[in-house]
Coordinates of C-alpha atoms (C1' of nucleotides) in Angstrom, one line a residue:
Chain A
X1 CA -12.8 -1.0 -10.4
X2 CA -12.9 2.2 -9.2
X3 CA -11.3 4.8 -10.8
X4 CA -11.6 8.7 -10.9
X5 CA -15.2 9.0 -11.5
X6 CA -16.5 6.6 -9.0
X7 CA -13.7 7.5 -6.4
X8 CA -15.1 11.4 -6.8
X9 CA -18.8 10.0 -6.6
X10 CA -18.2 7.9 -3.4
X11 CA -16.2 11.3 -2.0
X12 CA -19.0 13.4 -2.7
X13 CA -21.5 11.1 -1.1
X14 CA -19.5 10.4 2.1
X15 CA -18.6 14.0 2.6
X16 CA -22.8 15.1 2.4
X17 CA -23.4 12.5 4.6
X18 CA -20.5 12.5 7.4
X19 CA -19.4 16.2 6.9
X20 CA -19.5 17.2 10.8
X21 CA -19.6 14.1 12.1
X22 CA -17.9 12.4 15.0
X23 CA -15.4 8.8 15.0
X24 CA -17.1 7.7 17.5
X25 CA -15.3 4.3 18.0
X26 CA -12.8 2.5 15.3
X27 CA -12.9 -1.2 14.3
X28 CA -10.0 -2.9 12.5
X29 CA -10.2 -6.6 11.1
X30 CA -7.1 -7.9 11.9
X31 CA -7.0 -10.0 8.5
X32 CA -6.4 -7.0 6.1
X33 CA -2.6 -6.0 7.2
X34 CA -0.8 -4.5 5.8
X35 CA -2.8 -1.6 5.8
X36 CA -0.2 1.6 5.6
X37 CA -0.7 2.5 8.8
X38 CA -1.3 -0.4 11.1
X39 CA -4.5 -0.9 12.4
X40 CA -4.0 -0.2 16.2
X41 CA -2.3 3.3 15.1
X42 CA -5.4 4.0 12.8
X43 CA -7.6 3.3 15.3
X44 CA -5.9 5.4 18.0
X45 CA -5.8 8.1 15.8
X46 CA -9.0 8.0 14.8
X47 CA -11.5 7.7 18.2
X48 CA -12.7 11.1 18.7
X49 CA -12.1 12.8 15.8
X50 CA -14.5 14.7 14.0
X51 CA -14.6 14.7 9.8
X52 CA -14.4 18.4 8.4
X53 CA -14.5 16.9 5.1
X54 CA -13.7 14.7 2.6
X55 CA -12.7 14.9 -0.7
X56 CA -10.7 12.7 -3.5
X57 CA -7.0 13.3 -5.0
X58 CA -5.8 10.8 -7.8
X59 CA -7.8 7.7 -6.4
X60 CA -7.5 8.6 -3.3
X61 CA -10.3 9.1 -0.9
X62 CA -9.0 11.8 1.9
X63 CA -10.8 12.4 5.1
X64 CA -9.9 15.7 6.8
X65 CA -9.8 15.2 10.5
X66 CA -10.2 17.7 13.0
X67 CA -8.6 17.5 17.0
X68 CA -10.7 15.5 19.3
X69 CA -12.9 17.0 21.2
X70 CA -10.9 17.7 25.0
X71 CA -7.5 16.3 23.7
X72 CA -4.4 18.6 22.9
X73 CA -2.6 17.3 20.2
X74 CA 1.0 15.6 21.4
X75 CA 2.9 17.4 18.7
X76 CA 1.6 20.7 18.9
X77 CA 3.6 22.6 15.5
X78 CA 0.0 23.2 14.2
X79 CA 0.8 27.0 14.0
X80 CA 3.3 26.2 11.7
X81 CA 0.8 24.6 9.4
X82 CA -1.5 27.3 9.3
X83 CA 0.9 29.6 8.3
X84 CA 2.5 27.3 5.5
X85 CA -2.2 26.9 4.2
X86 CA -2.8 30.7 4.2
X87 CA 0.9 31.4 2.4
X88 CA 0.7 32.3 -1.7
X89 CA 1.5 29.4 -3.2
X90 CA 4.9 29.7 -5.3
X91 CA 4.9 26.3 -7.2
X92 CA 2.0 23.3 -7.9
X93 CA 3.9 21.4 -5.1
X94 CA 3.2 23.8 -2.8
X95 CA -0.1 24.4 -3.5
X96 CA -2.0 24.3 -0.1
X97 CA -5.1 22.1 -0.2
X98 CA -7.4 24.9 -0.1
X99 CA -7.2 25.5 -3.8
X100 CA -8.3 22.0 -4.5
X101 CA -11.0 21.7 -2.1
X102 CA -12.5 24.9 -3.7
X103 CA -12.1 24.0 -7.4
X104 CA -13.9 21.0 -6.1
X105 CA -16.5 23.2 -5.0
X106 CA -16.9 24.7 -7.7
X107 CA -17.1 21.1 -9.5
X108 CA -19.9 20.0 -7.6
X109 CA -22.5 22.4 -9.0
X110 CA -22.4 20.4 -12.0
X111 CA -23.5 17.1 -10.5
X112 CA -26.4 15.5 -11.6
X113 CA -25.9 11.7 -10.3
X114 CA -29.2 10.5 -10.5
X115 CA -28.9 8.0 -7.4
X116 CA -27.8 11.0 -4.8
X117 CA -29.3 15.0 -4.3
X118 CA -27.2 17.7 -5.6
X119 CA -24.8 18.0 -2.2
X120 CA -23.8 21.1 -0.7
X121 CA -20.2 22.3 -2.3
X122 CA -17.1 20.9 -0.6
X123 CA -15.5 23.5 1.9
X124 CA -12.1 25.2 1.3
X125 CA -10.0 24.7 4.4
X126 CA -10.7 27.9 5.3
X127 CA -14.6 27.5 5.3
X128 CA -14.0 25.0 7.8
X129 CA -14.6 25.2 11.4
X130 CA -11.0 24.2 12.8
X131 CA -7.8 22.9 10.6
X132 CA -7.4 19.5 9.6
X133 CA -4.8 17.9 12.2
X134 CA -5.0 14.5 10.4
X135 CA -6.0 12.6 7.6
X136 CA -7.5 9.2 6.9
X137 CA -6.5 8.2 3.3
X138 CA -8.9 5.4 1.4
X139 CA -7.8 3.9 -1.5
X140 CA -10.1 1.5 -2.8
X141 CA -7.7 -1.1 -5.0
X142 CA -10.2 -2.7 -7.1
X143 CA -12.6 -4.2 -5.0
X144 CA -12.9 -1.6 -2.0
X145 CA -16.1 0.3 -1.0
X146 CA -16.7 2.4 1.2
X147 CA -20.5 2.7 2.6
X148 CA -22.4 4.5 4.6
X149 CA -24.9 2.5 7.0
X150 CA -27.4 1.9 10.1
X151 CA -25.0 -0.1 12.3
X152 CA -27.3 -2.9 12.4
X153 CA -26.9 -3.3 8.4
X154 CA -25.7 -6.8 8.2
X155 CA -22.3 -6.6 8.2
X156 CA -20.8 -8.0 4.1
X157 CA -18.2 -10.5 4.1
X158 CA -14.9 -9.0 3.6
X159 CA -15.6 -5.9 6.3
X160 CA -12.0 -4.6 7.1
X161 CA -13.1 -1.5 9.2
X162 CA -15.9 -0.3 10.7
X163 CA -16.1 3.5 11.8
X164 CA -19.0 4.4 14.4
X165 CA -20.3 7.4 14.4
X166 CA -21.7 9.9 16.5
X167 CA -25.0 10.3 14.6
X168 CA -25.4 6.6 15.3
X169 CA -24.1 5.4 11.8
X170 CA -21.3 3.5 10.5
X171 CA -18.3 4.2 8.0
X172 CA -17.7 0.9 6.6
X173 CA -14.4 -0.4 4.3
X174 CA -15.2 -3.7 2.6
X175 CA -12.6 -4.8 0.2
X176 CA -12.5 -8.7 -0.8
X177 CA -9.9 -9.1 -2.8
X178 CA -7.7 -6.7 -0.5
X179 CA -6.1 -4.5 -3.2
X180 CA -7.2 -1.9 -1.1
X181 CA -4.9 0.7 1.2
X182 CA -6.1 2.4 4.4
X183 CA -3.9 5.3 5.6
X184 CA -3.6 7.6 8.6
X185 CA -1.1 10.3 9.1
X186 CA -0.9 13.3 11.1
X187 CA -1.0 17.1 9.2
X188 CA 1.9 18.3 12.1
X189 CA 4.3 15.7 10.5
X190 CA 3.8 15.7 7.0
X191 CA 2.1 18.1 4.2
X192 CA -1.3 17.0 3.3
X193 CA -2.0 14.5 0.8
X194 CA -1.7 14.5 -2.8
X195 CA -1.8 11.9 -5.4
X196 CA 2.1 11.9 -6.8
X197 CA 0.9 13.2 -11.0
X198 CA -1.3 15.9 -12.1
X199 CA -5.0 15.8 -11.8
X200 CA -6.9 15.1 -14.7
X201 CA -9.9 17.5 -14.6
X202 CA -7.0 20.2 -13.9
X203 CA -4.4 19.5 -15.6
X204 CA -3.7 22.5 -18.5
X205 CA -2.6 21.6 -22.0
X206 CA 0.9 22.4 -21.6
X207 CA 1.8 20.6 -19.0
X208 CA -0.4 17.3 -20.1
X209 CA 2.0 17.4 -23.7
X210 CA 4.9 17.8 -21.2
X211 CA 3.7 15.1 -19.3
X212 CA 3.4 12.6 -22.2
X213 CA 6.2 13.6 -24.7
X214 CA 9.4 12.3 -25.1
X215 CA 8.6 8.9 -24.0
X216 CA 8.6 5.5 -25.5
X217 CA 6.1 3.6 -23.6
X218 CA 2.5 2.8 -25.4
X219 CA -0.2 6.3 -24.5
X220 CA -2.3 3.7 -23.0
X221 CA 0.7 2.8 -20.3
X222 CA 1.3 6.3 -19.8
X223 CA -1.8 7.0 -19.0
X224 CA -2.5 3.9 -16.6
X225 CA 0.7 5.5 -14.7
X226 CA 0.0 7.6 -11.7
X227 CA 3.1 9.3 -11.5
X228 CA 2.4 10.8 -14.6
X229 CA -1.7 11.4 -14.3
X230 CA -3.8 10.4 -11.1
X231 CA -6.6 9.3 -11.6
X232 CA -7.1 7.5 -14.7
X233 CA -7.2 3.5 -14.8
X234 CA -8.2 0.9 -17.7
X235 CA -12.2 2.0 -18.2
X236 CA -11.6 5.6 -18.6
X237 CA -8.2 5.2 -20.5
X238 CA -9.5 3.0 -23.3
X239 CA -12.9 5.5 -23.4
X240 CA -10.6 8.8 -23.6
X241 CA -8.1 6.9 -26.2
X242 CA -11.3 5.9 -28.4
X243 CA -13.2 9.5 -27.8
X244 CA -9.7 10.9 -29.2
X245 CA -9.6 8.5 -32.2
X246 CA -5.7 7.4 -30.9
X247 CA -4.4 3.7 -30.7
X248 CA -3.6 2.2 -27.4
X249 CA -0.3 1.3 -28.9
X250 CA 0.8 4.3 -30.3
X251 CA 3.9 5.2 -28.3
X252 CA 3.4 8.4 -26.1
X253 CA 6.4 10.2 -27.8
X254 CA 5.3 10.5 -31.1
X255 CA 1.6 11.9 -31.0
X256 CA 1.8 15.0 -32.7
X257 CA 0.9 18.2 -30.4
X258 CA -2.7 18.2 -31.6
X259 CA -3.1 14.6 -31.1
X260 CA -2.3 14.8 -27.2
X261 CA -4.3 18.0 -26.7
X262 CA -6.8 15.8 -28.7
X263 CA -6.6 13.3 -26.1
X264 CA -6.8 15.8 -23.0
X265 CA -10.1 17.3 -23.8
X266 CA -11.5 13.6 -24.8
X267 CA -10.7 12.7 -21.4
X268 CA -11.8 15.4 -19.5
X269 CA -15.3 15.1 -21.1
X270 CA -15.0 11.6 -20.6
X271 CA -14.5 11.3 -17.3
X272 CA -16.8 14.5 -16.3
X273 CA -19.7 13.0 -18.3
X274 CA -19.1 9.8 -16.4
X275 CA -19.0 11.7 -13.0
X276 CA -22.5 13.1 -13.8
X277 CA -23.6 9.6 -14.3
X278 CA -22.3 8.2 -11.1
X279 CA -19.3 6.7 -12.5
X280 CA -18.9 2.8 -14.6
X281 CA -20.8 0.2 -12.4
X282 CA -19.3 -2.9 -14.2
X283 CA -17.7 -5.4 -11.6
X284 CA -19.7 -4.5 -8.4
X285 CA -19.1 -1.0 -7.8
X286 CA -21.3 1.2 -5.8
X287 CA -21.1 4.5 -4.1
X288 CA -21.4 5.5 -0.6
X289 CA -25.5 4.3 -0.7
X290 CA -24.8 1.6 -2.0
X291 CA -26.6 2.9 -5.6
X292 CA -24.8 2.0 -8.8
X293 CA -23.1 4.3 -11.6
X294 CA -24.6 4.2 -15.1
X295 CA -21.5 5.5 -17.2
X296 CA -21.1 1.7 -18.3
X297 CA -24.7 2.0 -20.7
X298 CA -22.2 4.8 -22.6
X299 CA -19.0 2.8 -22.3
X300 CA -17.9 2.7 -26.5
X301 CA -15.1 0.2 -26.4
X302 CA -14.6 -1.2 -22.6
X303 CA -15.9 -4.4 -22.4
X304 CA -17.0 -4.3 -25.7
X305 CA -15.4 -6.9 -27.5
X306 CA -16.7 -8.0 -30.8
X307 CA -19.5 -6.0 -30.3
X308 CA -20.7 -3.3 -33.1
X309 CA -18.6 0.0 -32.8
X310 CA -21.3 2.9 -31.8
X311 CA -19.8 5.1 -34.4
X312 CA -18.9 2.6 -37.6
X313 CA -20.3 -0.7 -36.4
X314 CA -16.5 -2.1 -37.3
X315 CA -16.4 -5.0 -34.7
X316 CA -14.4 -4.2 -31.8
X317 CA -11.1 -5.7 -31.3
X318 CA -9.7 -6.6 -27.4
X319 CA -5.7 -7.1 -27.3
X320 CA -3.5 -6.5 -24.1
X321 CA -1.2 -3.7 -23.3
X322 CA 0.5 -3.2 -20.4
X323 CA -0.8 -6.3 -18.8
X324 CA -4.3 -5.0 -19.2
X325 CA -7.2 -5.8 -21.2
X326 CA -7.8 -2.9 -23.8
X327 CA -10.1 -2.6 -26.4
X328 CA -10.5 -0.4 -29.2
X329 CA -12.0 0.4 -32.6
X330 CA -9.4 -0.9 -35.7
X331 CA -11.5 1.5 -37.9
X332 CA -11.9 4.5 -35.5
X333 CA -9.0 4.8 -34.1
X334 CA -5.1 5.6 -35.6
Chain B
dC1 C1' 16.0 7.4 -14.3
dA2 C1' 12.8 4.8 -17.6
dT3 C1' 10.5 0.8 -18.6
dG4 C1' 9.0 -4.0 -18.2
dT5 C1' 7.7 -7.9 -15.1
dT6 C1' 6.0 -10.1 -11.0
dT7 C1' 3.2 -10.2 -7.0
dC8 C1' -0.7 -9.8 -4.1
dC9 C1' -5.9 -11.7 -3.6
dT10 C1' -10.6 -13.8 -4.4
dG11 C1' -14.8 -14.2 -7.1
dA12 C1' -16.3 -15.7 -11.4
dC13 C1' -16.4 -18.8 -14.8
dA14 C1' -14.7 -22.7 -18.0
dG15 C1' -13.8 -27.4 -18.4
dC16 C1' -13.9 -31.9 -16.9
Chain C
dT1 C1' -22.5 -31.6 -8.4
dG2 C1' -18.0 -30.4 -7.3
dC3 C1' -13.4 -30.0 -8.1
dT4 C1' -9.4 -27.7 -10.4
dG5 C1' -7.4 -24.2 -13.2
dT6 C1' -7.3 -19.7 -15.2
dC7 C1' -8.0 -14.9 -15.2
dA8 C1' -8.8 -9.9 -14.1
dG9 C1' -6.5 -5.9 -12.5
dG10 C1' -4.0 -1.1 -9.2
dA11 C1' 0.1 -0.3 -7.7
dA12 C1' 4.2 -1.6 -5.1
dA13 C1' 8.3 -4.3 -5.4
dC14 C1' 11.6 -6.0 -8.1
dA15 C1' 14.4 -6.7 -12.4
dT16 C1' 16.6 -4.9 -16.5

DNA sequence: CATGTTTCCTGACAGC
DNA sequence: TGCTGTCAGGAAACAT
């Protein structure tokens, strides 16, 4: 199940490979509607474009398109966008995606993913050779991957669309238990995307307490929601809960200042420690090679069940919250 | 609005 | 062996 870490790792990977790259061609199955965008509108959007970059918000994968080559765009109000990129932003709303790409530049000198070379930083917008004019939006659900391959790789069962490439590659999308979302929208409609809550890795303490006070609902629910926090799903909230020494059914509202802030910095090292590991490989995840993660060897509590806790060897215990399967340490954790 | 519940979907695995 | 039943789980839709 892909989550932050993996969804940054498979980013990362598709953006060194495909960075400057051309959609040659676009194939849809026609099983997988609904898509977000329906198939014949992604693909028409698509053909010709060439991929400036790509980079992940929440658990979303976003391709930044650029114009095809020798076609004007139909809805030409891209000097509007330009102007609204370059302007100071005034609130986190209107932050332009420039910031984000560069703090993910800066991120990615920290990498060490053992399957993949240290990449080349992600581009601010600016860096780029011509403004995004469209986006293709991946999210993954819980099956999805997204590979880079020869296109005469045998094609896996469940392959829902098939991007081919200039270089003579393919961009593949294989998803079998469809829980997976393909997008495509157009920058001169709509702002670009953004996962709906605050980013994990950015997020400051203030507004993460803000985020998480005054509410009834069990901290593990609150921090599977992601309106609240994008990013963060069932591996990475039971890891950061167990890091922090919290309970998954301690109710959000009454940790204590300390205990949230606590919580924060658990999960930031969490999830940046599984980042540099390639993320959790535990159902069949794999990044854009195909190579596995090896965060799951650390994983304390996830999928742990009766086993030994790593810090007090208190057996530990598996109960259900929110509909999910959560584990945690009785002894560790308060 | 806030929160809880149901639904989608298929591979894996248990039980007969 | 091969069938049936159950379950996991992200997020949208629906219910309270």
């Amino acid at each position: 199940m892909p989550e932050l870490p993996e969804v940054e790792t498979i980013a990362r990977g598709v953006n060194e490979r495909l960075r400057g790259d051309r959609i040659v061609e676009a194939w849809f199955g026609r099983h997988p509607e609904p898509f977000k965008t329906p198939a014949a509108r992604q693909a028409r959007g698509l053909e010709g474009r060439v991929i400036l970059a790509v980079h992940r918000t929440g658990k979303h994968i976003v391709c930044e398109l650029g114009a095809a080559d020798g076609i004007e765009l139909s809805n030409p109000s891209l000097p509007q966008q330009a102007k609204i990129a370059r302007r100071e932003p005034r609130s986190r709303k209107d932050q332009p995606q420039v910031l984000r790409l560069a703090a993910l530049a800066q991120n990615d000198n920290r990498v060490e993913h053992p399957g993949a070379e240290v990449g080349h930083p992600v581009a601010g917008l600016g860096e780029l050779e011509s403004e995004p004019s469209a986006q293709w939006i991946v999210h993954l659900g819980m099956t999805g991957r997204l590979l880079v391959s020869t296109p005469d790789a045998p094609v896996a069962a469940h392959t829902h669309a098939r991007l081919s490439l200039a270089s003579g590659r393919e961009l593949r999308f294989v998803d079998p238990r469809r829980f997976g979302r393909l997008e495509y929208r157009e920058l001169s409609r709509k702002d670009g995307f953004r996962a709906p809550g605050a980013d994990p890795l950015e997020v400051t303490a203030a507004e993460f307490a803000r985020l998480f006070s005054g509410r009834k609902l069990f901290i593990k629910a609150a921090l599977l929601n992601q309106k609240l926090l994008s990013g963060v799903g069932n591996i990475y909230a039971d890891e950061s809960l167990f890091r922090a020494g919290i309970r998954p059914r301690r109710r959000s509202g009454q940790l204590t200042r300390a205990e949230l802030e606590e919580l924060r910095l658990a999960m930031v090292q969490v999830l940046e420690h599984a980042i540099r590991l390639g993320g959790s490989s535990v159902s069949d995840y794999v990044d854009a090679d195909g190579a596995r993660g090896f965060f799951q060897l650390e994983h304390c509590v996830y999928l742990r069940t009766e086993l030994p806790c790593r810090r007090c060897q208190t057996p530990i215990r598996r109960i259900v919250v929110a509909g999910r399967g959560t584990h945690y340490c009785p002894h560790c954790q308060r």
